[in-house]
Amino acid sequence: MVIKAVKRLLSLHIGEEQPEKVREDIIKNISFRGANVWILACAIFIASIGLNVNSTAVIIGAMLISPLMGPIVGIGFALATYDVELLKRSGKNLLRATLVGFVVSSVYFYLSPFKEVQSELLARTSPTIYDVMIAFLGGIVGAISITRVDKGNPIPGVAIATALMPPLCTAGFGLASLSFKFVAGALYLYAINCFFIALSTFLVIKYLKYKPVETENKILDKKVKYVIYILMLLMIVPSSYLAYNLLQEKQYSQNVDDFITDEFVNKGFTVIYKNVNYNSNPKTIELAFLSKKIDSAEVNLMREKLPNYQIFNTKLLIRQDASDLKTEILSEINKSSNQLTQRDIQLSRLAKELATYKRGDKRLDTEVRLLFPEIDEISFGTVTDYRYKDSLKTIPIIVYRAEEQIDEAKLSEWMKLQFDVAQVKVIYQQKN
C-alpha cells in the first residue's frame, strides 16, 4: 500500500500531455527564423551589457527572453524517439542560434568602450561539477514541463539556472579582445550546458516511453536506431568522464583546503601565497607564509601528512626565499594580467607602494609612534585573500608588538585614510 502511494506520488504520468501534442510544441519551439532571431539578438545584446557592467539583474532579464532552450530540448526529444529529421532540424537551428549569439556579442564587446574583465565574465570561463549538476537538473525540469498538460512557467527558471547565454556572450568577449583562452573556456561551458540539457531530456522522454518514429522501411528504421544508439554513447560516455573528472578536481581542491587549514592556519600560520596546480604531473601545492620559517625536516613531515587528506601524487613546495617568492608572485600577476579588473590593478599598485614603505620610508613608523606611543615595534605589508574564485583580494596588513593590545579600530581607521582603502588587517603580537 505504501509502495503504491509512493509510486503514485512520484509518477510523471499524472497530468501528462498527449505525446503528439508534445511533439508539435517542440517542433514549434525549435524554429529559428524571423522573430526568434530578433529576440535572441536583443537578448544577447542585453546579456552582454549585463556582463560588461557586472549587473546580475540585467543578465537574468536577458535569460528570461532567450529562445535558446527550444533547439536543445528538440535534440534530446529527437534522440529519444529516433527522429532523424527532427534531430537534423534541431541541430541546425541550435548552430544558427549559437552563431548569431556569438557574432552579436562579439560586435558589442568590440564596440564597447569598457574593456575591463568583470567577475561575471570570469565566472563563465571554467566549468565545475556544479555547472554539470545545474545543467542536468535544469534539463530535467524543462523536459518534465513540456510533457505536462498544465505546463506552468518553469522554462524561464531553467534558462536562468542553466545560464546558456552568459557563456556564449563571454565567448564573444574573448573573440573581441582576442583572448582565445576566454573563447575556449566559455564555449566549453556552453557546450556542457547544451549537452546535459539534451541528455536529461532524452532520459525523461525515455522514462515516459514515448513511441519511436517508424517508417514502412524496417531496414531503415533499424539503421536509424543504431545511429541513435551510437550518438547516445558518444554523449553519455564523454559526459560521464567529464562529470567524474570535475568531481575529482573539486574533491582535490577541498582536500587541499582542509590540509592547509588544519596544518597551517589553525596553528597560527598566516598564508600569504597559495598556488595549486591540479593538471601537472605530479600535482603541486605552493605555499608561502607571512613570517614563519620552516626547516626541511618540517617540510618533509608535512609532505608525509598529505595522504592523510587523500592528497596523492602531489608535491608540496614551501616558498621562503623573499626574492624567489616575489618573482613567483609577479609571474602569476603577469600570466593573469588580461584577467585583472581595474580594481585589481589598483590593489597591485598599492602592494608595491606598501612594499616601498616597508623597505625604507620611516614616515609611517614615526607617525605611528607619535599617535600610538604604546607600540614598541610595527611592520607594514600586504596579504592576498584567495577565497574568491573570480578575483584576488589584496589587503594591507599591520603587525605590531606592545605590552598589551591598543585601540586597533583607531589604528585601522588611520591606515585606511593613509592608503585610501576599505579594509585593513591588524595583527597583534605580544612583546616577549
Short mmCIF file of C-alpha atoms in Angstrom, two decimals:
data_model
loop_
_atom_site.label_atom_id
_atom_site.label_comp_id
_atom_site.label_asym_id
_atom_site.label_seq_id
_atom_site.Cartn_x
_atom_site.Cartn_y
_atom_site.Cartn_z
CA MET A 1 0.00 0.00 0.00
CA VAL A 2 2.81 2.38 0.96
CA ILE A 3 4.79 1.45 -2.17
CA LYS A 4 1.79 2.18 -4.39
CA ALA A 5 1.26 5.52 -2.68
CA VAL A 6 4.93 6.46 -3.22
CA LYS A 7 4.79 5.39 -6.87
CA ARG A 8 1.67 7.48 -7.41
CA LEU A 9 3.29 10.44 -5.67
CA LEU A 10 6.37 10.29 -7.92
CA SER A 11 4.62 9.28 -11.13
CA LEU A 12 5.24 11.50 -14.13
CA HIS A 13 2.21 10.09 -15.92
CA ILE A 14 -0.19 12.13 -13.80
CA GLY A 15 -1.09 15.30 -15.70
CA GLU A 16 0.85 14.10 -18.77
CA GLU A 17 0.16 15.73 -22.11
CA GLN A 18 -0.53 13.67 -25.24
CA PRO A 19 2.77 12.74 -26.96
CA GLU A 20 1.53 14.10 -30.30
CA LYS A 21 0.84 17.50 -28.72
CA VAL A 22 4.26 17.49 -27.01
CA ARG A 23 5.94 16.78 -30.33
CA GLU A 24 4.03 19.63 -32.01
CA ASP A 25 5.08 22.08 -29.28
CA ILE A 26 8.73 21.04 -29.54
CA ILE A 27 8.75 21.41 -33.34
CA LYS A 28 7.18 24.85 -32.95
CA ASN A 29 9.84 25.96 -30.42
CA ILE A 30 12.89 24.78 -32.38
CA SER A 31 12.18 27.12 -35.28
CA PHE A 32 14.82 29.80 -35.51
CA ARG A 33 13.98 32.45 -38.05
CA GLY A 34 12.18 35.78 -38.22
CA ALA A 35 11.02 36.96 -34.80
CA ASN A 36 13.10 34.41 -32.89
CA VAL A 37 16.31 35.72 -34.49
CA TRP A 38 15.48 39.27 -33.40
CA ILE A 39 14.51 38.15 -29.90
CA LEU A 40 17.74 36.20 -29.48
CA ALA A 41 19.87 39.06 -30.86
CA CYS A 42 18.26 41.51 -28.42
CA ALA A 43 18.62 39.04 -25.53
CA ILE A 44 22.31 38.51 -26.36
CA PHE A 45 22.84 42.26 -26.55
CA ILE A 46 21.19 42.76 -23.15
CA ALA A 47 23.18 39.91 -21.59
CA SER A 48 26.42 41.35 -22.99
CA ILE A 49 25.63 44.72 -21.41
CA GLY A 50 24.96 42.98 -18.11
CA LEU A 51 28.28 41.14 -18.27
CA ASN A 52 30.08 44.32 -19.31
CA VAL A 53 28.77 46.36 -16.36
CA ASN A 54 28.76 43.37 -13.98
CA SER A 55 24.99 43.51 -13.38
CA THR A 56 23.42 40.18 -12.40
CA ALA A 57 19.89 41.59 -12.67
CA VAL A 58 20.41 42.59 -16.31
CA ILE A 59 21.87 39.15 -17.13
CA ILE A 60 18.85 37.40 -15.58
CA GLY A 61 16.49 39.65 -17.54
CA ALA A 62 18.22 38.68 -20.78
CA MET A 63 17.96 34.98 -19.99
CA LEU A 64 14.23 35.29 -19.37
CA ILE A 65 13.61 36.23 -23.00
CA SER A 66 16.15 33.90 -24.59
CA PRO A 67 14.79 31.32 -27.08
CA LEU A 68 17.90 29.10 -26.87
CA MET A 69 16.25 26.27 -24.93
CA GLY A 70 13.97 25.11 -27.79
CA PRO A 71 16.55 23.52 -30.15
CA ILE A 72 18.41 21.82 -27.27
CA VAL A 73 15.24 20.18 -25.95
CA GLY A 74 14.44 19.23 -29.55
CA ILE A 75 17.75 17.34 -29.85
CA GLY A 76 17.05 15.33 -26.69
CA PHE A 77 13.49 14.55 -27.82
CA ALA A 78 14.67 13.51 -31.29
CA LEU A 79 17.29 11.14 -29.86
CA ALA A 80 14.73 9.55 -27.54
CA THR A 81 12.20 8.98 -30.33
CA TYR A 82 14.70 8.05 -33.09
CA ASP A 83 13.54 11.01 -35.16
CA VAL A 84 16.43 11.77 -37.53
CA GLU A 85 14.68 14.63 -39.32
CA LEU A 86 13.86 16.39 -36.05
CA LEU A 87 17.44 15.83 -34.91
CA LYS A 88 18.81 17.48 -38.06
CA ARG A 89 16.44 20.44 -37.78
CA SER A 90 17.18 20.93 -34.08
CA GLY A 91 20.93 20.71 -34.64
CA LYS A 92 20.87 23.23 -37.49
CA ASN A 93 18.74 25.67 -35.51
CA LEU A 94 20.98 25.36 -32.45
CA LEU A 95 24.03 26.02 -34.61
CA ARG A 96 22.35 29.10 -36.16
CA ALA A 97 21.35 30.41 -32.73
CA THR A 98 24.87 29.86 -31.40
CA LEU A 99 26.45 31.68 -34.34
CA VAL A 100 24.03 34.61 -34.04
CA GLY A 101 24.72 34.91 -30.33
CA PHE A 102 28.47 34.62 -30.83
CA VAL A 103 28.54 37.28 -33.56
CA VAL A 104 26.22 39.76 -31.80
CA SER A 105 28.15 39.55 -28.52
CA SER A 106 31.50 39.89 -30.34
CA VAL A 107 30.29 43.02 -32.13
CA TYR A 108 29.00 44.54 -28.90
CA PHE A 109 32.22 43.94 -26.95
CA TYR A 110 34.33 45.15 -29.87
CA LEU A 111 32.42 48.45 -29.94
CA SER A 112 32.07 48.81 -26.17
CA PRO A 113 34.44 51.36 -24.58
CA PHE A 114 34.56 49.26 -21.40
CA LYS A 115 37.17 46.53 -21.79
CA GLU A 116 37.67 45.52 -18.14
CA VAL A 117 37.18 41.86 -17.28
CA GLN A 118 34.38 41.76 -14.70
CA SER A 119 33.69 38.95 -12.23
CA GLU A 120 30.53 37.88 -14.11
CA LEU A 121 32.72 37.26 -17.19
CA LEU A 122 35.40 35.39 -15.27
CA ALA A 123 32.81 33.09 -13.70
CA ARG A 124 31.90 31.75 -17.18
CA THR A 125 35.37 30.63 -18.29
CA SER A 126 35.96 27.45 -16.29
CA PRO A 127 33.27 24.78 -15.74
CA THR A 128 32.86 22.98 -12.43
CA ILE A 129 30.91 19.94 -11.25
CA TYR A 130 28.16 22.35 -10.15
CA ASP A 131 27.70 23.52 -13.74
CA VAL A 132 27.12 19.90 -14.77
CA MET A 133 24.62 19.32 -11.97
CA ILE A 134 22.73 22.54 -12.66
CA ALA A 135 22.51 21.86 -16.40
CA PHE A 136 21.36 18.26 -15.86
CA LEU A 137 18.74 19.06 -13.20
CA GLY A 138 17.58 22.14 -15.10
CA GLY A 139 17.18 20.00 -18.21
CA ILE A 140 15.03 17.52 -16.27
CA VAL A 141 12.76 20.35 -15.12
CA GLY A 142 12.46 21.60 -18.69
CA ALA A 143 11.73 18.14 -20.10
CA ILE A 144 9.09 17.42 -17.45
CA SER A 145 7.41 20.77 -18.03
CA ILE A 146 6.96 20.31 -21.77
CA THR A 147 5.25 16.94 -21.19
CA ARG A 148 2.58 18.40 -18.85
CA VAL A 149 -0.95 19.45 -19.76
CA ASP A 150 -0.60 22.36 -17.36
CA LYS A 151 2.91 23.46 -18.22
CA GLY A 152 3.12 26.30 -15.72
CA ASN A 153 6.12 28.58 -16.19
CA PRO A 154 9.34 26.73 -15.29
CA ILE A 155 11.17 27.42 -18.55
CA PRO A 156 12.44 30.89 -17.51
CA GLY A 157 13.72 29.33 -14.31
CA VAL A 158 15.52 26.66 -16.30
CA ALA A 159 17.04 29.29 -18.56
CA ILE A 160 18.34 31.16 -15.52
CA ALA A 161 19.64 28.04 -13.78
CA THR A 162 21.50 26.59 -16.73
CA ALA A 163 22.82 30.00 -17.81
CA LEU A 164 23.12 29.29 -21.52
CA MET A 165 23.58 32.86 -22.64
CA PRO A 166 26.36 34.25 -20.40
CA PRO A 167 28.95 31.68 -21.56
CA LEU A 168 28.06 32.44 -25.19
CA CYS A 169 28.44 36.17 -24.56
CA THR A 170 31.72 35.57 -22.73
CA ALA A 171 33.00 33.72 -25.79
CA GLY A 172 32.08 36.80 -27.83
CA PHE A 173 34.06 38.96 -25.40
CA GLY A 174 37.04 36.64 -25.83
CA LEU A 175 36.88 36.97 -29.61
CA ALA A 176 36.51 40.77 -29.45
CA SER A 177 39.50 41.06 -27.11
CA LEU A 178 41.48 38.32 -28.93
CA SER A 179 41.63 36.28 -25.72
CA PHE A 180 41.21 32.79 -27.13
CA LYS A 181 41.54 31.26 -23.68
CA PHE A 182 38.26 33.03 -22.84
CA VAL A 183 36.70 31.77 -26.07
CA ALA A 184 37.69 28.15 -25.40
CA GLY A 185 36.63 28.16 -21.73
CA ALA A 186 33.30 29.88 -22.33
CA LEU A 187 32.34 27.71 -25.33
CA TYR A 188 33.30 24.64 -23.31
CA LEU A 189 30.89 25.69 -20.54
CA TYR A 190 28.20 26.49 -23.12
CA ALA A 191 28.65 23.07 -24.72
CA ILE A 192 28.38 21.36 -21.32
CA ASN A 193 25.08 23.13 -20.61
CA CYS A 194 23.65 22.20 -24.03
CA PHE A 195 24.93 18.65 -23.71
CA PHE A 196 23.41 17.88 -20.32
CA ILE A 197 20.09 19.60 -21.05
CA ALA A 198 19.74 17.36 -24.14
CA LEU A 199 20.80 14.30 -22.14
CA SER A 200 18.29 14.92 -19.35
CA THR A 201 15.53 15.50 -21.93
CA PHE A 202 16.42 12.17 -23.55
CA LEU A 203 16.19 10.35 -20.20
CA VAL A 204 12.81 11.87 -19.28
CA ILE A 205 11.27 11.05 -22.67
CA LYS A 206 12.64 7.50 -22.46
CA TYR A 207 11.21 7.13 -18.96
CA LEU A 208 7.79 8.21 -20.24
CA LYS A 209 8.12 5.57 -23.01
CA TYR A 210 7.25 7.77 -25.96
CA LYS A 211 6.66 5.78 -29.10
CA PRO A 212 9.63 5.97 -31.51
CA VAL A 213 9.17 7.30 -35.02
CA GLU A 214 8.89 4.49 -37.54
CA THR A 215 8.51 4.24 -41.32
CA GLU A 216 7.41 1.45 -43.59
CA ASN A 217 11.06 0.70 -44.34
CA LYS A 218 12.01 -1.62 -41.45
CA ILE A 219 15.66 -1.85 -42.54
CA LEU A 220 15.97 1.93 -42.49
CA ASP A 221 14.30 2.12 -39.08
CA LYS A 222 16.80 -0.39 -37.74
CA LYS A 223 19.74 1.60 -39.14
CA VAL A 224 18.33 4.79 -37.65
CA LYS A 225 18.14 3.17 -34.22
CA TYR A 226 21.75 2.01 -34.47
CA VAL A 227 22.86 5.51 -35.41
CA ILE A 228 20.93 6.98 -32.48
CA TYR A 229 22.46 4.41 -30.11
CA ILE A 230 25.94 5.38 -31.29
CA LEU A 231 25.18 9.07 -30.84
CA MET A 232 23.88 8.42 -27.34
CA LEU A 233 27.03 6.51 -26.44
CA LEU A 234 29.07 9.43 -27.77
CA MET A 235 27.05 11.69 -25.48
CA ILE A 236 26.89 9.59 -22.33
CA VAL A 237 30.45 8.22 -22.15
CA PRO A 238 32.28 11.57 -22.50
CA SER A 239 29.76 13.30 -20.24
CA SER A 240 30.24 10.70 -17.52
CA TYR A 241 34.01 11.03 -17.82
CA LEU A 242 33.76 14.82 -17.70
CA ALA A 243 31.49 14.78 -14.66
CA TYR A 244 33.82 12.34 -12.89
CA ASN A 245 36.91 14.47 -13.60
CA LEU A 246 35.23 17.66 -12.44
CA LEU A 247 34.10 15.90 -9.27
CA GLN A 248 37.64 14.63 -8.63
CA GLU A 249 39.08 18.10 -9.14
CA LYS A 250 36.53 19.62 -6.75
CA GLN A 251 37.28 16.96 -4.14
CA TYR A 252 41.01 17.51 -4.54
CA SER A 253 40.61 21.27 -4.01
CA GLN A 254 38.54 20.64 -0.89
CA ASN A 255 41.17 18.24 0.46
CA VAL A 256 43.93 20.80 -0.15
CA ASP A 257 41.92 23.48 1.67
CA ASP A 258 41.38 21.11 4.61
CA PHE A 259 45.11 20.30 4.70
CA ILE A 260 46.13 23.98 4.69
CA THR A 261 43.54 24.89 7.33
CA ASP A 262 44.39 22.03 9.71
CA GLU A 263 48.16 22.01 9.36
CA PHE A 264 48.88 25.72 8.95
CA VAL A 265 46.05 28.21 9.52
CA ASN A 266 44.76 26.61 12.75
CA LYS A 267 48.33 26.53 14.07
CA GLY A 268 48.87 30.25 13.66
CA PHE A 269 50.49 30.34 10.22
CA THR A 270 49.43 33.26 8.03
CA VAL A 271 49.31 32.10 4.40
CA ILE A 272 50.23 34.94 2.03
CA TYR A 273 50.66 32.90 -1.16
CA LYS A 274 48.95 29.77 -2.44
CA ASN A 275 49.17 28.18 -5.87
CA VAL A 276 47.63 24.77 -6.58
CA ASN A 277 48.24 23.11 -9.95
CA TYR A 278 45.86 20.18 -10.40
CA ASN A 279 46.76 19.48 -14.04
CA SER A 280 50.52 18.99 -13.60
CA ASN A 281 52.13 15.60 -13.03
CA PRO A 282 52.79 15.39 -10.17
CA LYS A 283 50.30 17.93 -8.89
CA THR A 284 51.82 20.81 -6.94
CA ILE A 285 50.89 22.88 -3.90
CA GLU A 286 52.98 26.01 -3.40
CA LEU A 287 52.68 27.98 -0.16
CA ALA A 288 54.37 30.94 1.49
CA PHE A 289 53.85 32.37 4.97
CA LEU A 290 53.97 35.83 6.50
CA SER A 291 56.83 35.30 8.96
CA LYS A 292 57.10 31.60 9.82
CA LYS A 293 60.23 29.83 8.60
CA ILE A 294 60.00 26.08 8.10
CA ASP A 295 63.07 23.85 8.05
CA SER A 296 63.48 20.89 5.72
CA ALA A 297 62.53 18.37 8.41
CA GLU A 298 59.18 20.12 8.99
CA VAL A 299 58.54 20.31 5.26
CA ASN A 300 59.16 16.56 4.90
CA LEU A 301 56.81 15.92 7.82
CA MET A 302 54.10 17.97 6.12
CA ARG A 303 54.60 16.05 2.88
CA GLU A 304 54.13 12.78 4.74
CA LYS A 305 50.78 14.04 6.02
CA LEU A 306 49.37 14.65 2.52
CA PRO A 307 47.99 11.08 2.10
CA ASN A 308 46.06 11.52 5.37
CA TYR A 309 43.97 14.08 3.50
CA GLN A 310 43.55 11.87 0.40
CA ILE A 311 46.08 14.02 -1.46
CA PHE A 312 48.19 11.77 -3.66
CA ASN A 313 50.75 12.29 -6.42
CA THR A 314 51.34 15.82 -5.14
CA LYS A 315 54.50 17.81 -4.47
CA LEU A 316 54.40 20.29 -1.59
CA LEU A 317 56.64 23.37 -2.08
CA ILE A 318 57.20 25.97 0.63
CA ARG A 319 58.41 29.29 -0.75
CA GLN A 320 60.64 31.02 1.83
CA ASP A 321 63.21 32.99 -0.15
CA ALA A 322 61.91 36.58 -0.45
CA SER A 323 63.32 37.29 -3.90
CA ASP A 324 62.15 33.93 -5.24
CA LEU A 325 58.67 34.48 -3.81
CA LYS A 326 58.50 37.98 -5.29
CA THR A 327 59.42 36.58 -8.71
CA GLU A 328 56.72 33.90 -8.45
CA ILE A 329 54.04 36.39 -7.45
CA LEU A 330 54.96 38.80 -10.23
CA SER A 331 54.96 35.91 -12.68
CA GLU A 332 51.45 34.92 -11.63
CA ILE A 333 50.30 38.53 -11.97
CA ASN A 334 51.80 38.80 -15.46
CA LYS A 335 50.23 35.50 -16.60
CA SER A 336 46.78 36.58 -15.50
CA SER A 337 47.13 40.28 -16.31
CA ASN A 338 44.48 40.04 -19.01
CA GLN A 339 42.03 38.85 -16.35
CA LEU A 340 42.62 41.65 -13.84
CA THR A 341 39.87 44.18 -13.22
CA GLN A 342 40.66 47.85 -12.76
CA ARG A 343 40.33 47.39 -9.03
CA ASP A 344 42.85 44.53 -9.05
CA ILE A 345 45.33 46.75 -10.88
CA GLN A 346 44.91 49.49 -8.28
CA LEU A 347 45.46 46.97 -5.50
CA SER A 348 48.59 45.71 -7.23
CA ARG A 349 49.94 49.27 -7.29
CA LEU A 350 49.02 49.63 -3.63
CA ALA A 351 51.01 46.49 -2.82
CA LYS A 352 54.10 47.99 -4.49
CA GLU A 353 53.58 51.23 -2.55
CA LEU A 354 53.34 49.36 0.74
CA ALA A 355 56.46 47.37 -0.12
CA THR A 356 58.30 50.67 -0.67
CA TYR A 357 57.22 51.95 2.72
CA LYS A 358 58.35 48.72 4.33
CA ARG A 359 61.81 48.82 2.74
CA GLY A 360 62.92 52.28 3.74
CA ASP A 361 60.38 55.03 4.32
CA LYS A 362 60.39 55.94 8.03
CA ARG A 363 57.46 58.37 7.80
CA LEU A 364 54.80 55.82 8.69
CA ASP A 365 56.84 54.44 11.57
CA THR A 366 57.37 57.94 13.00
CA GLU A 367 53.71 58.92 12.68
CA VAL A 368 52.50 55.69 14.26
CA ARG A 369 54.78 56.11 17.27
CA LEU A 370 53.52 59.66 17.77
CA LEU A 371 49.88 58.57 17.61
CA PHE A 372 50.34 55.29 19.47
CA PRO A 373 53.31 55.56 21.88
CA GLU A 374 52.37 52.16 23.42
CA ILE A 375 53.68 50.37 20.29
CA ASP A 376 57.23 49.03 20.53
CA GLU A 377 57.63 47.56 17.04
CA ILE A 378 55.50 47.81 13.88
CA SER A 379 55.68 46.44 10.31
CA PHE A 380 53.63 47.09 7.20
CA GLY A 381 52.84 44.77 4.29
CA THR A 382 50.07 43.11 2.26
CA VAL A 383 48.30 39.76 2.26
CA THR A 384 46.37 38.20 -0.64
CA ASP A 385 43.00 36.55 0.03
CA TYR A 386 42.45 33.54 -2.32
CA ARG A 387 38.92 32.67 -1.19
CA TYR A 388 37.28 34.36 -4.17
CA LYS A 389 37.13 32.33 -7.36
CA ASP A 390 36.83 35.24 -9.78
CA SER A 391 39.47 37.62 -8.40
CA LEU A 392 42.34 38.11 -5.95
CA LYS A 393 41.74 40.41 -2.99
CA THR A 394 44.84 42.17 -1.63
CA ILE A 395 44.57 43.56 1.91
CA PRO A 396 47.09 45.87 3.65
CA ILE A 397 48.30 44.45 6.98
CA ILE A 398 49.89 45.91 10.11
CA VAL A 399 51.84 43.75 12.55
CA TYR A 400 52.69 45.44 15.85
CA ARG A 401 54.22 44.46 19.18
CA ALA A 402 53.27 46.00 22.51
CA GLU A 403 52.84 45.12 26.17
CA GLU A 404 49.09 44.89 25.57
CA GLN A 405 46.65 45.49 22.76
CA ILE A 406 45.94 49.07 21.78
CA ASP A 407 42.83 50.63 20.23
CA GLU A 408 43.09 48.62 16.97
CA ALA A 409 39.97 50.19 15.48
CA LYS A 410 41.60 53.61 15.69
CA LEU A 411 44.84 52.28 14.18
CA SER A 412 42.87 50.58 11.39
CA GLU A 413 40.93 53.77 10.53
CA TRP A 414 44.18 55.77 10.41
CA MET A 415 45.70 53.23 7.99
CA LYS A 416 42.62 53.29 5.77
CA LEU A 417 42.98 57.05 5.42
CA GLN A 418 46.71 56.77 4.74
CA PHE A 419 46.29 54.31 1.87
CA ASP A 420 42.73 55.10 0.74
CA VAL A 421 41.47 51.52 1.13
CA ALA A 422 38.29 49.99 2.54
CA GLN A 423 39.86 47.23 4.63
CA VAL A 424 42.99 46.82 6.74
CA LYS A 425 44.10 43.78 8.74
CA VAL A 426 45.73 44.44 12.13
CA ILE A 427 47.78 41.69 13.80
CA TYR A 428 48.90 41.95 17.43
CA GLN A 429 51.99 40.17 18.77
CA GLN A 430 52.59 40.35 22.48
CA LYS A 431 56.00 41.66 23.46
CA ASN A 432 58.25 38.95 24.91
#
